[in-house]
Amino acid sequence: MRLNIAIDGPAGAGKSTIAKLVAKKFGLMYINTGAMYRAVTLMAMRKNIKASDVKNLCDLMESLSMHFENDKLIVNEEDVSEEILLPKTSQNVSNYASILEVREKLVHLQKEMAGRYDVVMDGRDIGTFVLNNAPFKFYLTATPEERAKRRYNELMEKHVKVCYDDILNDIIKRDHIDSTRKINPLTKAKDAVEIDSSSMGIKEVVDYIVKYIEKSL
Ligand code: DC
């Protein structure tokens, strides 16, 4: 069996930072599935394709080739890693990620990647669906306020002008859409280890996960 590690949790829980470090520690490939949903959202918005316009959304996805180069997500030869993190994408991504056809296409790609490589994959439905047989599953949470604070600081560091209240509202709205959507909603897998990182530093969370895995290997 492949050494696949699933990390799920709500927006801003620190999944990508933690997953990246865990992947580095074990020499695994890191797959950020949220980035893939964001990339479809960005490309659709550039072409003014609404989430409800499934026919054009499907045609668009057929025209996209997506792969990771280390931490960078490359779509049709373009590095979109920075642009997909901007608030305009964040505010719309949950709507596009609720569309069955979008999920089917991206889940297929994600399963293919995990079949080919040992991976750390983070997202919303990884432990419950995409890699439901993964030997290691973690569910990372933190309070909405703490998550909003982290996203706010992250964007300020990148000199993106944002307002804390807008970020908090967006996080609360996305939590709701992501956890109540019909197809593979955000939920903790029964066999996932839950970690509330509200009052834990990055290193503390990474050390906890690494020790947990090392003990079982
Ligand atoms: O982790 P993130 O905030 O970058 O994810 C962006 C959005 O993508 C999130 O609001 C929900 C969606 N998503 C999803 O539905 N399933 C995944 N496996 C990953 C992300």
Coordinates of C-alpha atoms and ligand atoms in Angstrom, one line a residue:
M1 CA 0.0 0.0 0.0
R2 CA 1.2 3.5 -0.8
L3 CA 2.2 5.8 2.1
N4 CA -0.6 8.3 1.5
I5 CA -1.5 10.9 4.1
A6 CA -4.8 12.7 4.1
I7 CA -5.3 16.0 5.8
D8 CA -8.7 17.6 5.9
G9 CA -10.2 20.6 7.6
P10 CA -12.0 23.9 7.1
A11 CA -10.6 27.0 5.4
G12 CA -7.6 28.6 7.1
A13 CA -7.0 25.7 9.5
G14 CA -3.3 25.6 8.4
K15 CA -3.6 22.5 6.2
S16 CA -1.3 23.5 3.4
T17 CA 1.5 24.8 5.6
I18 CA 1.4 21.7 7.8
A19 CA 0.9 19.3 4.9
K20 CA 3.9 20.8 3.0
L21 CA 6.2 20.3 6.1
V22 CA 5.0 16.8 6.7
A23 CA 5.6 15.9 3.0
K24 CA 9.1 17.3 3.2
K25 CA 9.8 15.4 6.4
F26 CA 8.9 12.0 4.8
G27 CA 10.0 12.9 1.2
L28 CA 6.5 12.7 -0.2
M29 CA 4.7 14.7 -2.9
Y30 CA 2.4 17.4 -1.7
I31 CA -1.0 17.8 -3.4
N32 CA -3.0 20.8 -2.5
T33 CA -6.5 19.9 -3.8
G34 CA -8.0 23.3 -2.7
A35 CA -5.6 24.9 -5.2
M36 CA -7.1 22.7 -7.9
Y37 CA -10.6 23.9 -7.1
R38 CA -9.3 27.5 -7.0
A39 CA -7.6 27.1 -10.4
V40 CA -10.9 26.0 -12.0
T41 CA -12.6 28.9 -10.4
L42 CA -10.0 31.4 -11.6
M43 CA -10.1 30.1 -15.1
A44 CA -13.9 30.1 -15.2
M45 CA -14.1 33.7 -13.8
R46 CA -11.6 34.9 -16.4
K47 CA -14.0 33.6 -19.1
N48 CA -17.1 34.8 -17.3
I49 CA -18.4 31.3 -16.9
K50 CA -20.8 31.0 -13.9
A51 CA -20.8 28.0 -11.6
S52 CA -24.4 27.3 -12.8
D53 CA -23.2 27.1 -16.5
V54 CA -22.2 23.4 -16.3
K55 CA -21.9 22.9 -20.0
N56 CA -19.3 25.6 -20.5
L57 CA -17.6 24.7 -17.3
C58 CA -17.1 21.1 -18.6
D59 CA -15.8 22.4 -21.9
L60 CA -13.4 24.7 -20.0
M61 CA -12.1 21.8 -17.8
E62 CA -11.4 19.7 -20.9
S63 CA -9.1 22.5 -22.1
L64 CA -7.2 22.7 -18.8
S65 CA -4.0 20.7 -18.1
M66 CA -2.9 20.9 -14.4
H67 CA 0.1 19.7 -12.6
F68 CA 2.2 20.6 -9.5
E69 CA 5.8 21.6 -9.7
N70 CA 6.9 21.5 -6.1
D71 CA 4.5 23.9 -4.4
K72 CA 3.5 25.6 -7.6
L73 CA 0.3 24.8 -9.5
I74 CA 0.8 25.1 -13.3
V75 CA -2.3 25.4 -15.4
N76 CA -1.8 25.4 -19.2
E77 CA 1.8 26.3 -18.7
E78 CA 0.9 29.3 -16.4
D79 CA 1.9 29.5 -12.8
V80 CA -1.4 30.4 -11.1
S81 CA -0.2 29.8 -7.5
E82 CA -0.4 33.4 -6.3
E83 CA -3.5 34.5 -8.2
I84 CA -5.7 31.7 -6.9
L85 CA -5.1 32.9 -3.3
L86 CA -6.6 36.4 -3.9
P87 CA -9.9 37.2 -2.2
K88 CA -11.9 37.3 -5.4
T89 CA -11.1 33.6 -6.0
S90 CA -11.7 32.7 -2.3
Q91 CA -15.1 34.3 -2.3
N92 CA -16.3 32.2 -5.3
V93 CA -14.5 28.9 -5.0
S94 CA -17.1 27.1 -2.8
N95 CA -19.8 27.7 -5.5
Y96 CA -17.7 26.1 -8.2
A97 CA -16.5 23.3 -5.9
S98 CA -20.1 22.3 -5.2
I99 CA -20.6 21.3 -8.9
L100 CA -20.7 17.5 -9.4
E101 CA -18.9 17.7 -12.8
V102 CA -16.1 19.8 -11.4
R103 CA -15.6 17.4 -8.4
E104 CA -15.6 14.3 -10.6
K105 CA -12.9 15.7 -12.9
L106 CA -10.7 16.9 -10.1
V107 CA -11.1 13.8 -7.9
H108 CA -10.2 11.6 -10.9
L109 CA -6.9 13.6 -11.3
Q110 CA -6.3 13.5 -7.5
K111 CA -6.7 9.7 -7.4
E112 CA -4.4 9.3 -10.4
M113 CA -1.7 11.4 -8.7
A114 CA -2.0 9.4 -5.4
G115 CA -1.9 6.1 -7.4
R116 CA 1.4 7.1 -9.0
Y117 CA 3.2 8.7 -6.0
D118 CA 3.3 8.6 -2.2
V119 CA 1.5 11.8 -1.3
V120 CA 0.4 14.1 1.4
M121 CA -3.0 15.4 0.1
D122 CA -5.0 18.1 1.8
G123 CA -8.6 19.2 1.2
R124 CA -12.1 18.7 2.4
D125 CA -13.0 15.1 1.2
I126 CA -9.7 13.4 1.1
G127 CA -10.0 11.1 4.2
T128 CA -13.7 10.5 3.6
F129 CA -13.7 10.0 -0.2
V130 CA -10.6 10.6 -2.4
L131 CA -8.2 8.6 -0.3
N132 CA -10.6 6.8 1.9
N133 CA -8.2 3.9 2.3
A134 CA -5.2 6.1 3.3
P135 CA -3.3 4.6 6.2
F136 CA -3.0 8.1 7.9
K137 CA -5.8 10.6 8.2
F138 CA -5.8 13.9 10.1
Y139 CA -8.6 16.4 10.6
L140 CA -7.3 19.9 11.4
T141 CA -9.5 22.5 12.9
A142 CA -9.3 25.9 14.7
T143 CA -11.9 28.5 15.7
P144 CA -13.2 30.7 12.8
E145 CA -11.6 33.7 14.5
E146 CA -8.2 32.2 14.7
R147 CA -8.4 31.0 11.1
A148 CA -9.5 34.4 9.9
K149 CA -6.6 36.0 11.8
R150 CA -4.1 33.6 10.1
R151 CA -5.5 34.3 6.6
Y152 CA -5.5 38.1 7.3
N153 CA -1.8 38.0 8.4
E154 CA -0.9 35.9 5.4
L155 CA -2.5 38.3 2.9
M156 CA -1.1 41.4 4.7
E157 CA 2.4 39.9 4.4
K158 CA 1.8 39.6 0.6
H159 CA 0.6 43.3 0.6
V160 CA -2.9 42.4 -0.4
K161 CA -5.3 45.0 1.2
V162 CA -8.0 43.1 3.2
C163 CA -10.3 43.7 6.1
Y164 CA -10.4 41.2 8.9
D165 CA -14.2 41.2 9.2
D166 CA -14.6 40.4 5.5
I167 CA -12.2 37.5 5.8
L168 CA -14.0 36.2 8.9
N169 CA -17.4 36.4 7.1
D170 CA -16.0 34.7 4.1
I171 CA -14.6 31.9 6.2
I172 CA -17.9 31.4 8.0
K173 CA -19.8 31.4 4.7
R174 CA -17.4 28.9 3.1
D175 CA -17.5 26.6 6.2
H176 CA -21.3 26.5 5.7
I177 CA -21.3 25.9 2.0
D178 CA -18.4 23.3 2.2
S179 CA -20.0 21.3 5.0
T180 CA -23.6 21.4 3.8
R181 CA -23.1 20.7 0.1
K182 CA -24.7 17.5 -1.2
I183 CA -21.6 15.9 -2.7
N184 CA -18.8 14.9 -0.4
P185 CA -19.2 17.7 2.2
L186 CA -16.5 18.6 4.6
T187 CA -16.7 16.2 7.5
K188 CA -14.2 14.3 9.7
A189 CA -13.6 10.7 8.6
K190 CA -14.4 8.3 11.4
D191 CA -10.8 7.0 11.5
A192 CA -9.2 10.5 11.3
V193 CA -7.2 11.9 14.1
E194 CA -8.6 15.3 15.1
I195 CA -6.2 18.2 15.9
D196 CA -7.5 21.5 17.2
S197 CA -4.7 23.9 16.3
S198 CA -6.3 27.0 17.8
S199 CA -3.6 27.3 20.4
M200 CA -0.9 25.3 18.8
G201 CA 2.0 26.6 16.7
I202 CA 2.9 25.1 13.3
K203 CA 5.9 23.2 14.6
E204 CA 3.8 21.7 17.4
V205 CA 1.2 20.4 15.0
V206 CA 3.8 19.0 12.5
D207 CA 5.7 17.3 15.4
Y208 CA 2.5 15.7 16.6
I209 CA 1.7 14.3 13.1
V210 CA 5.2 13.2 12.4
K211 CA 5.5 11.3 15.7
Y212 CA 2.1 9.7 15.2
I213 CA 3.1 8.4 11.8
E214 CA 6.6 7.3 12.9
K215 CA 5.1 5.3 15.8
S216 CA 2.9 3.3 13.4
L217 CA 5.5 2.7 10.6
Ligands
DC1 O1 -8.3 24.8 1.1 P1 -8.8 25.9 0.3 O2 -9.3 27.0 1.2 O3 -7.7 26.5 -0.6 O4 -9.9 25.4 -0.6 C1 -10.7 26.2 -1.5 C2 -12.1 25.7 -1.6 O5 -12.1 24.5 -2.4 C3 -12.8 25.4 -0.3 O6 -13.7 26.5 0.0 C4 -13.7 24.2 -0.7 C5 -13.1 23.6 -1.9 N1 -12.4 22.3 -1.7 C6 -13.2 21.2 -1.8 O7 -14.4 21.3 -2.0 N2 -12.7 20.0 -1.8 C7 -11.4 19.8 -1.6 N3 -10.9 18.6 -1.5 C8 -10.5 20.9 -1.4 C9 -11.1 22.2 -1.5

